[in-house]
Tab-separated table of C-alpha atoms and ligand atoms in Angstrom:
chain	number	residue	atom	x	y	z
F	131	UNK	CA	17.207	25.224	28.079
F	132	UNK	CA	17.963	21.546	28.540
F	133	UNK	CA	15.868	18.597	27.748
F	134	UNK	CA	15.672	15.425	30.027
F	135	UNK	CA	17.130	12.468	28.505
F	136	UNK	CA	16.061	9.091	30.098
F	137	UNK	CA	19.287	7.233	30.637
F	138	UNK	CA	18.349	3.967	32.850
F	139	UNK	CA	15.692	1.621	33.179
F	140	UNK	CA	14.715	-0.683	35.589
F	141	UNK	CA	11.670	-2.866	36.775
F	142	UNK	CA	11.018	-4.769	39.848
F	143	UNK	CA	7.804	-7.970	40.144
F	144	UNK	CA	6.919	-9.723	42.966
F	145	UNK	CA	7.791	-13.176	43.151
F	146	UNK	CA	4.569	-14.775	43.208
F	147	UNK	CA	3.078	-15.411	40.043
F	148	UNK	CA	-0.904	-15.871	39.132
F	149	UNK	CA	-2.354	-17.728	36.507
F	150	UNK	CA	-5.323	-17.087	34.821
F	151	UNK	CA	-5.891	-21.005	35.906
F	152	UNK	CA	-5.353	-20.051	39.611
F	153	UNK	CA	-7.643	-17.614	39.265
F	154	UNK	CA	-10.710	-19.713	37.656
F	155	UNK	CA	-9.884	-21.927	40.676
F	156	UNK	CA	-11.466	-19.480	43.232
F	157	UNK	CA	-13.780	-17.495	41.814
F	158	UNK	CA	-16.199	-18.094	38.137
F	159	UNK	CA	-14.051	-17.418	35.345
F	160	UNK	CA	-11.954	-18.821	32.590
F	161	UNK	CA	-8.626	-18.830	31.504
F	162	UNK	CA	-10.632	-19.053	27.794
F	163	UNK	CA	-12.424	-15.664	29.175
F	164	UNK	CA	-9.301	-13.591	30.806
F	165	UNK	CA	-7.512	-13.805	27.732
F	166	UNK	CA	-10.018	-13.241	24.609
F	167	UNK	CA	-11.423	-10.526	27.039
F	168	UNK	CA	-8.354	-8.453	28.333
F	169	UNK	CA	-5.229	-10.328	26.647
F	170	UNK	CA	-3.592	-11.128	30.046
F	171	UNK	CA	-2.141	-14.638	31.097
F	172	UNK	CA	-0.749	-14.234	34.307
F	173	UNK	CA	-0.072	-11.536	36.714
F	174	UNK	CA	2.000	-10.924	40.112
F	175	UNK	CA	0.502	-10.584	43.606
F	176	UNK	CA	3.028	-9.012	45.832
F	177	UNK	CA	2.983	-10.539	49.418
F	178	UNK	CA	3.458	-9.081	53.416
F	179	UNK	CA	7.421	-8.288	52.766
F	180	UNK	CA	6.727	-6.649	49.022
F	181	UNK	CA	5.522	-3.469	49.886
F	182	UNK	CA	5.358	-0.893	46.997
F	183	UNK	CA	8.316	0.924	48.581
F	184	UNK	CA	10.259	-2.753	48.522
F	185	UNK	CA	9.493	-2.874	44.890
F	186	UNK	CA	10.212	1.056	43.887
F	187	UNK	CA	13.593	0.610	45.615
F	188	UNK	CA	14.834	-2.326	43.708
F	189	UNK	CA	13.100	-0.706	40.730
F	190	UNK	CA	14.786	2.516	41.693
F	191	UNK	CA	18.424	0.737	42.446
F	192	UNK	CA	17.983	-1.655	38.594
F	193	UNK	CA	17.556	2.013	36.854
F	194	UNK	CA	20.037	3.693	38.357
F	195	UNK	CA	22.186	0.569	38.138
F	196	UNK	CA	21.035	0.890	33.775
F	197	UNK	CA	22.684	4.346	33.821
F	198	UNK	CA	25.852	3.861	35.600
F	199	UNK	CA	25.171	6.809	38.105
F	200	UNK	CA	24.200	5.611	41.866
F	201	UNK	CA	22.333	9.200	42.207
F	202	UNK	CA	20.027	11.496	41.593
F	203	UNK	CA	19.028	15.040	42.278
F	204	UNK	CA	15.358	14.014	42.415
F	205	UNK	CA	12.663	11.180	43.525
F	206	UNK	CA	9.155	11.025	42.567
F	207	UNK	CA	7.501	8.080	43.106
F	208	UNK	CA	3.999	7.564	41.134
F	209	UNK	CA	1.848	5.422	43.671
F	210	UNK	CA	-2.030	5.138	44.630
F	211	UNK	CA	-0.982	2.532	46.947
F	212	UNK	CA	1.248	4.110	49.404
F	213	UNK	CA	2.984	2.204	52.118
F	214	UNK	CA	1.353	4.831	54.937
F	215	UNK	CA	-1.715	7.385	53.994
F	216	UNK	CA	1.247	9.524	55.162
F	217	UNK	CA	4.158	10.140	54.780
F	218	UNK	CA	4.960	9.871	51.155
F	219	UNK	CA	6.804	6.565	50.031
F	220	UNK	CA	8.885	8.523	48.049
F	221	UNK	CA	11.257	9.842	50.571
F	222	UNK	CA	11.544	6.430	52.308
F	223	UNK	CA	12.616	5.180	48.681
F	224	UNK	CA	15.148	7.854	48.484
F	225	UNK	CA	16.351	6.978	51.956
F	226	UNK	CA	16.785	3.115	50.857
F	227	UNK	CA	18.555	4.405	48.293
F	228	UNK	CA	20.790	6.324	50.251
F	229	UNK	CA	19.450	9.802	48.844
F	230	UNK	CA	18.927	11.280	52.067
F	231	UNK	CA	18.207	14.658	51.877
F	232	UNK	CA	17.059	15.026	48.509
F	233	UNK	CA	13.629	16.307	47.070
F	234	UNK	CA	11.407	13.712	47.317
F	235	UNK	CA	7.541	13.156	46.800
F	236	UNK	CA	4.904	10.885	45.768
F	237	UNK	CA	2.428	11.816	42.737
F	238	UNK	CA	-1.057	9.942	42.518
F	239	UNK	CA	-2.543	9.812	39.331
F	240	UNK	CA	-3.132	6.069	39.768
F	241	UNK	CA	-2.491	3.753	36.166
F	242	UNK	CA	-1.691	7.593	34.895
F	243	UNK	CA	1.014	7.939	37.271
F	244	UNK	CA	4.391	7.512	35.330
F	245	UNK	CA	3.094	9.685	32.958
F	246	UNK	CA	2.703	12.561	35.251
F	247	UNK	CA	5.771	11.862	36.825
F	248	UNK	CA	7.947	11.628	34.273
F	249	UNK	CA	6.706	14.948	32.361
F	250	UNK	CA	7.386	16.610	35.856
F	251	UNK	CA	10.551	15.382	36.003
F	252	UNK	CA	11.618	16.373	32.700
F	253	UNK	CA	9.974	19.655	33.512
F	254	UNK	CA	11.971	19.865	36.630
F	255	UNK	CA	15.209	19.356	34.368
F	256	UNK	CA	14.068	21.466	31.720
F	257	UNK	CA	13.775	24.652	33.590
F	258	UNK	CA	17.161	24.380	35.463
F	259	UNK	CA	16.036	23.256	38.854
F	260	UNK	CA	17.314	20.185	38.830
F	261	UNK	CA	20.345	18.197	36.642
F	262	UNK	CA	19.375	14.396	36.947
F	263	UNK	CA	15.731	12.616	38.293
F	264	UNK	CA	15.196	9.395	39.567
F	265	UNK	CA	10.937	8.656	38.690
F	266	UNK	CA	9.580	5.049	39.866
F	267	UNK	CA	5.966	4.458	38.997
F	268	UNK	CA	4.850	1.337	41.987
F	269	UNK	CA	1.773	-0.379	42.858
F	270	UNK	CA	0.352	-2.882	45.113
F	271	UNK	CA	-3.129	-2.632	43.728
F	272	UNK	CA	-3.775	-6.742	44.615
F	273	UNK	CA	-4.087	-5.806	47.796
F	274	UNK	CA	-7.451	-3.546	47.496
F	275	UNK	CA	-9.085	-5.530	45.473
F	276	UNK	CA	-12.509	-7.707	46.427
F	277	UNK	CA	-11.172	-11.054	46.332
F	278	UNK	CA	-14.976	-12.275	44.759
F	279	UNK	CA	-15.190	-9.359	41.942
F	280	UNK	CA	-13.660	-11.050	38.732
F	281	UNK	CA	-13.918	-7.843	36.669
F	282	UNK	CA	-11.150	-6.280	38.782
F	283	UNK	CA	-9.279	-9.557	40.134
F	284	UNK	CA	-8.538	-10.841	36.647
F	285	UNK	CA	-6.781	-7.625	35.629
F	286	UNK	CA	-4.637	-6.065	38.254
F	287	UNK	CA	-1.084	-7.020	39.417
F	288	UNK	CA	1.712	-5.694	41.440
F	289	UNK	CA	4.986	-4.224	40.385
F	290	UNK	CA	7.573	-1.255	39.803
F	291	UNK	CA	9.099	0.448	36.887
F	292	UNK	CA	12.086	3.024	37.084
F	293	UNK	CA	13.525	5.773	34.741
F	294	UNK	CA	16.628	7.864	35.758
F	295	UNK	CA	16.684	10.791	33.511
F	296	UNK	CA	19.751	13.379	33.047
F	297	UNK	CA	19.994	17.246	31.709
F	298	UNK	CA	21.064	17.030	27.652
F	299	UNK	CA	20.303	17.505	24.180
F	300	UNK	CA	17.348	17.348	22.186
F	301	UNK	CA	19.570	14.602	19.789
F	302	UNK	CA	20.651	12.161	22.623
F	303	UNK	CA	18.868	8.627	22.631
F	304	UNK	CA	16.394	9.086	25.134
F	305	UNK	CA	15.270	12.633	24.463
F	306	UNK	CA	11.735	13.635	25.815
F	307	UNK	CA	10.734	15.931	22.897
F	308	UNK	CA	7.131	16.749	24.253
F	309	UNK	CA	4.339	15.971	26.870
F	310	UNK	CA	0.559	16.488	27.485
F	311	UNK	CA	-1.265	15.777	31.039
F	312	UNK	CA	-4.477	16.415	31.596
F	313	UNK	CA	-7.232	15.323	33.790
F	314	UNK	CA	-11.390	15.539	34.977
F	315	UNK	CA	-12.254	15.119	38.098
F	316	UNK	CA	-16.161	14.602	37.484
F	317	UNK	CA	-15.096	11.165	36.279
F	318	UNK	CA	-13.964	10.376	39.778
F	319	UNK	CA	-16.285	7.620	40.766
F	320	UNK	CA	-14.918	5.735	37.288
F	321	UNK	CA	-12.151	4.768	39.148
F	322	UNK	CA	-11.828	4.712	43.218
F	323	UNK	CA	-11.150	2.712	46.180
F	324	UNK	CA	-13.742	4.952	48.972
F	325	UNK	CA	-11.886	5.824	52.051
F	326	UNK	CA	-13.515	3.299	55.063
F	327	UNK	CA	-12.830	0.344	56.370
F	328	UNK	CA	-13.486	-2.957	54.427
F	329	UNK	CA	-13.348	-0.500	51.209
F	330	UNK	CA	-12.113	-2.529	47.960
F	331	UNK	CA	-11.101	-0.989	44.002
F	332	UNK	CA	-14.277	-0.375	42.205
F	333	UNK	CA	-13.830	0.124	38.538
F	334	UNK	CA	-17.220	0.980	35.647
F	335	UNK	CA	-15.370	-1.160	33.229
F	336	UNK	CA	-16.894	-0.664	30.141
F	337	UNK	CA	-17.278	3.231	30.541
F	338	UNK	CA	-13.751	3.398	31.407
F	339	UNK	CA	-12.409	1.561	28.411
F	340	UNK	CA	-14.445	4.187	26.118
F	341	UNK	CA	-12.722	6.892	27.442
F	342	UNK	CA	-9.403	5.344	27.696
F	343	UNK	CA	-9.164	4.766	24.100
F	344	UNK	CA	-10.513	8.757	23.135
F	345	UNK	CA	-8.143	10.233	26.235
F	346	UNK	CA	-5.114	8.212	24.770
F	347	UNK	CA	-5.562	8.419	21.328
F	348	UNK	CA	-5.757	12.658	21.648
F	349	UNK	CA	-3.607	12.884	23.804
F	350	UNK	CA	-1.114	10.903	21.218
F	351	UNK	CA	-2.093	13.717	18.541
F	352	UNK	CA	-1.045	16.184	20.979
F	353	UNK	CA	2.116	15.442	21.846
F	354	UNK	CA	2.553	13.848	17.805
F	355	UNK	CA	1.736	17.866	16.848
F	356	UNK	CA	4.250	19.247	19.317
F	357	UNK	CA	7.282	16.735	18.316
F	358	UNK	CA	6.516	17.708	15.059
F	359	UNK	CA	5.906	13.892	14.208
F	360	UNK	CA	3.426	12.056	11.917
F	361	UNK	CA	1.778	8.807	13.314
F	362	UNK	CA	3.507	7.222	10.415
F	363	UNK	CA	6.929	8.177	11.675
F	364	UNK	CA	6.285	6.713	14.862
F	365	UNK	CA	8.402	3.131	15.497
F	366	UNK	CA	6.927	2.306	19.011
F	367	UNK	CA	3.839	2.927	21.312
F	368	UNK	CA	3.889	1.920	24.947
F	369	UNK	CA	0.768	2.904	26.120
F	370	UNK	CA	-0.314	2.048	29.278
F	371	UNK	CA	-1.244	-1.978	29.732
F	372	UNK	CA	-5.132	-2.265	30.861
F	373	UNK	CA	-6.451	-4.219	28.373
F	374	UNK	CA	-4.936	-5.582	24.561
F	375	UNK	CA	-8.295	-4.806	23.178
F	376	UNK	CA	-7.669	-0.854	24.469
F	377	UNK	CA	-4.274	-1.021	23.007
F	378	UNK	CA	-5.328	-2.017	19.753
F	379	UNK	CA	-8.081	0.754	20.228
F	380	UNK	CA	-5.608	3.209	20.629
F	381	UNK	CA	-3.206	2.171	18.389
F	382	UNK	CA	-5.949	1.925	15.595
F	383	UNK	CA	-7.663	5.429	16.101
F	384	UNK	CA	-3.707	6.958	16.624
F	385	UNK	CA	-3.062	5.688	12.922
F	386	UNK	CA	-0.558	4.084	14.725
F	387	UNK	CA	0.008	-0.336	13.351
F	388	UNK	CA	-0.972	-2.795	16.214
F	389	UNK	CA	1.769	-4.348	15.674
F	390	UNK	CA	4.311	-1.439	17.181
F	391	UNK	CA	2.086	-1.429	20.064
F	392	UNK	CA	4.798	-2.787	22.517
F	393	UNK	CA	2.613	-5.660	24.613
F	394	UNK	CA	3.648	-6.574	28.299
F	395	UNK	CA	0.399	-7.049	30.395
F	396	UNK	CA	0.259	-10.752	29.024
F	397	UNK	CA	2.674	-11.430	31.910
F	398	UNK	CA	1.884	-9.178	34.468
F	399	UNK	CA	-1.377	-7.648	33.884
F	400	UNK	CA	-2.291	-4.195	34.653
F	401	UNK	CA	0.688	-2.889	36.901
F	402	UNK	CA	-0.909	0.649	37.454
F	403	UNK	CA	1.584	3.360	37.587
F	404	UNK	CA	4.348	0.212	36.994
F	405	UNK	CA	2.939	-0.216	34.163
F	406	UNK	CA	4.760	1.952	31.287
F	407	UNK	CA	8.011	1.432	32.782
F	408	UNK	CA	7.992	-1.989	33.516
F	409	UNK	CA	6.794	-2.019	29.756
F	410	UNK	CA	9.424	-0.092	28.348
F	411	UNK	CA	11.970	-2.192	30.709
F	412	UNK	CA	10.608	-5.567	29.080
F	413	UNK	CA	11.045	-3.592	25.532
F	414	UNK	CA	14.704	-3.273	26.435
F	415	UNK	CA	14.985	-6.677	27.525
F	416	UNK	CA	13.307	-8.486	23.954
F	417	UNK	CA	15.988	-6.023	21.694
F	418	UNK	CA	12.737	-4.206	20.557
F	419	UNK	CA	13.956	-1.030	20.022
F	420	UNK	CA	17.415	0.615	18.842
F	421	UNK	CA	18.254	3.921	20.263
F	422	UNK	CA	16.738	6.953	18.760
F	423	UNK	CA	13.258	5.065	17.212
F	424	UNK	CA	10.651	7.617	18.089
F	425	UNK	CA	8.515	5.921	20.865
F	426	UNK	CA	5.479	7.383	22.053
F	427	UNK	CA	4.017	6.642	25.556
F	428	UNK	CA	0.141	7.388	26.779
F	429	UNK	CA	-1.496	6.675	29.561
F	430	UNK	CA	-5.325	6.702	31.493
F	431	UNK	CA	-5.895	6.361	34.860
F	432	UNK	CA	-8.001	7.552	37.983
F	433	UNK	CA	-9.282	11.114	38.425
F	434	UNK	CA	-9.790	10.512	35.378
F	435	UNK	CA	-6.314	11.387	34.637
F	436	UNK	CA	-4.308	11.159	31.090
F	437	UNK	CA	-1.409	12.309	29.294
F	438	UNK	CA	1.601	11.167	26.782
F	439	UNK	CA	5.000	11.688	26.045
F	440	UNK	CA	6.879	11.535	22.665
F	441	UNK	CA	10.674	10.623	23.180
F	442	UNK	CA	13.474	8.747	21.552
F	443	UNK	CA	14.772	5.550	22.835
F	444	UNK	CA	17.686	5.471	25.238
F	445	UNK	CA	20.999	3.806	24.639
F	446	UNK	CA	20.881	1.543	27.231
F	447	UNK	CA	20.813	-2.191	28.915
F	448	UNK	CA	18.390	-3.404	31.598
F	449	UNK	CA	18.491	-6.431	33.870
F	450	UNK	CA	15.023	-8.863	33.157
F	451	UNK	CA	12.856	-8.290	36.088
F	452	UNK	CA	11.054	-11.318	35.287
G	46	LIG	N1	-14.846	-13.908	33.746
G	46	LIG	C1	-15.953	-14.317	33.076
G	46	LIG	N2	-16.959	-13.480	32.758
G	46	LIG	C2	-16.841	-12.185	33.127
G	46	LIG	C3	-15.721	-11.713	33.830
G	46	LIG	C4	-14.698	-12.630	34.137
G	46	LIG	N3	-13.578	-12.272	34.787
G	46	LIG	N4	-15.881	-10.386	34.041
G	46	LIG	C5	-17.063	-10.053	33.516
G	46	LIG	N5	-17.641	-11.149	32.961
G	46	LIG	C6	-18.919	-11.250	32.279
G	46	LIG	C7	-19.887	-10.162	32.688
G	46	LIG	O1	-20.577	-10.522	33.872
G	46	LIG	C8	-20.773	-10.080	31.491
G	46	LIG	O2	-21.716	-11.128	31.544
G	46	LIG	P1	-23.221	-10.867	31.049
G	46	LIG	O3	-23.094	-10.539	29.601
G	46	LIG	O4	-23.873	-12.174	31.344
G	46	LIG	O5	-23.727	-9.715	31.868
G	46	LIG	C9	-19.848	-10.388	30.324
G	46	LIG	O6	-18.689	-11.040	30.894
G	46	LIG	C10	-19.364	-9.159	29.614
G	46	LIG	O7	-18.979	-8.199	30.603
G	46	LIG	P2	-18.445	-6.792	30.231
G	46	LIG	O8	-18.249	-5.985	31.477
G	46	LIG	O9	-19.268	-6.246	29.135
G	46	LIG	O10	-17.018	-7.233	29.662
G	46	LIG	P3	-15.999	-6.360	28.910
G	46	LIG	O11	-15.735	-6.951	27.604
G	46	LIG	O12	-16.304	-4.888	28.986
G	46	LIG	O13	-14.677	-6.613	29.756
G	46	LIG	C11	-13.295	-5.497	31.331
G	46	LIG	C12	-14.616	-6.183	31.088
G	46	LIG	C13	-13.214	-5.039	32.772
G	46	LIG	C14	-12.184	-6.478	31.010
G	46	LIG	C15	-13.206	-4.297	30.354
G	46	LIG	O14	-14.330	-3.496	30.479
G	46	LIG	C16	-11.996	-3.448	30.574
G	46	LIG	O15	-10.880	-3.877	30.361
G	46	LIG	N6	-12.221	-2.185	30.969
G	46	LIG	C17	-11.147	-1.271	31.201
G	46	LIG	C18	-10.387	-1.653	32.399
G	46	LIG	C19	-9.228	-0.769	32.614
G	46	LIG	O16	-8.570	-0.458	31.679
G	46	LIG	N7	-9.019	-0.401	33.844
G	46	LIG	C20	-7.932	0.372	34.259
G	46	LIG	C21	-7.864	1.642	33.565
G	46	LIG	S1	-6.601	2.517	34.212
């Protein structure tokens, strides 16, 4: 059997960027608040031309780009905020990329997205059916969000984050050694944007942060058990970037240090499904990591949805999306 080895990284951001002082401009917060709160500074807001297909294709191109290849034998794109209700985005992506004509789809598991794509992906690989896969996690959340609710408007920005992944061995740099997704759907009002007109993002906050911290940090023992890891062996965790508070949650009931919690959403908030990539891409960018460090990534999203991933850092280089 082969294992999926992530080879390429890339990440795409909107050009605009929002401060937490623009912000306390329009609507009553503080900068003081935003950041003591939720850890985030400033975020992107992508505008008419930056769709989420704009961004997965330039985060698509930047990984494939990382890994010196200009293809792949698969596309998933992890959105909740689709260019069209239908079709996918992904097979427009593809198209932009000049894949025309192979398997392409779109999973939704909203800021749990990557995560289920990239386990499919490597599941895809793994049992023969495919040889390489291209998987873009993109969101445009900005755009559903009620302009006078601070809880949501303070958190969310846009983006794209891109891994190409190729059939190899369990040693390579970049190895995905194990994964875990799960979800609930009687948690589905914790997270939603209704379907009518006028509908914005509604998010419980503070029930959601509970059960982002319990659904990451088992889901980290899971996939910790099946690497045949301890927490203590662990150099890196990119979890998914809602809130620094959650990540220090996680990282704390993991038995995980904070301080290998890899932190990105200072700069660009909560990117959704962009999130972990666009993460892992700044991680690449800073020198964090040297190939091989065991790196563990978790995510919570929408459904509720959850999961993780235990894999080895790639030898690679990135271009800053920033
Ligand atoms: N600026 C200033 N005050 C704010 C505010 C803002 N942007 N947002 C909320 N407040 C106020 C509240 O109205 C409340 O005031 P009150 O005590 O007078 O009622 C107070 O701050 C505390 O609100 P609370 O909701 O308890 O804050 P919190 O510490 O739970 O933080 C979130 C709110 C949304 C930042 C936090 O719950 C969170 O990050 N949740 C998870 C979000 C997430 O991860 N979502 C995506 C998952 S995929």
């Amino acid at each position: 059997m082969s294992t999926a080895v992530v080879r390429g990284l890339g990440g795409a951001l909107p050009g605009k960027v929002v401060t937490n002082h623009h912000l306390s401009a329009v609507m009553d917060t503080t900068d003081e608040w935003i950041r003591r709160r939720t850890g985030i500074v400033e975020r992107r807001h992508a505008d008419e031309t930056e769709s989420t297909s704009v961004l997965a294709t330039l985060a698509g191109e930047r990984a494939l780009a990382s890994a010196g290849v200009d293809s792949a034998g698969l596309v998933i794109v992890a959105t909740s905020t689709p260019d069209k209700v239908c079709p996918a985005t992904a097979p427009k992506v593809a198209a932009n990329l000049g894949l025309n004509g192979v398997a392409a789809f779109d999973i939704s598991a909203v800021c749990s997205g990557f995560v289920y794509a990239l386990a499919t992906a490597a599941w895809a690989i793994e049992s023969g059916s495919t040889s390489s896969a291209l998987v873009i996690g993109a969101d445009t959340f900005t755009r559903l969000l009620d302009p006078t609710d601070r809880t949501t408007s303070v958190i969310f920005g846009d983006g794209a984050g891109a891994a190409y992944l190729a059939a190899g061995t369990p040693d390579q740099p970049g190895a995905i050694h194990a994964s875990t997704l799960h979800a609930d759907g009687d948690g589905e009002s914790l997270i939603q944007v209704p379907r009518g007109a006028g509908s914005f993002f509604e998010m419980q906050g503070k029930e959601v942060f509970t059960q982002a911290v319990t659904a990451m940090s088992g889901s980290l023992q899971t996939v910790l058990d099946s690497a045949g890891w301890t927490a203590a062996e662990v150099d890196s965790l990119i979890a998914h970037q809602a809130n620094l508070r959650i990540l220090n949650a996680v990282a704390s009931v993991a038995g995980i240090p904070a301080a290998k919690a890899e932190v990105h959403l200072d700069r660009v908030g909560n990117t959704s499904a962009a999130s972990i990539p666009l993460a892992m891409t700044d991680a690449a960018t800073k020198g964090h990591r040297t190939p091989g460090d065991r790196v563990l990534l978790t995510a919570f999203g929408g459904g509720t949805t959850w999961g993780a991933i235990a894999m080895t850092w790639p030898s690679i280089s990135v271009v800053d999306p920033h």
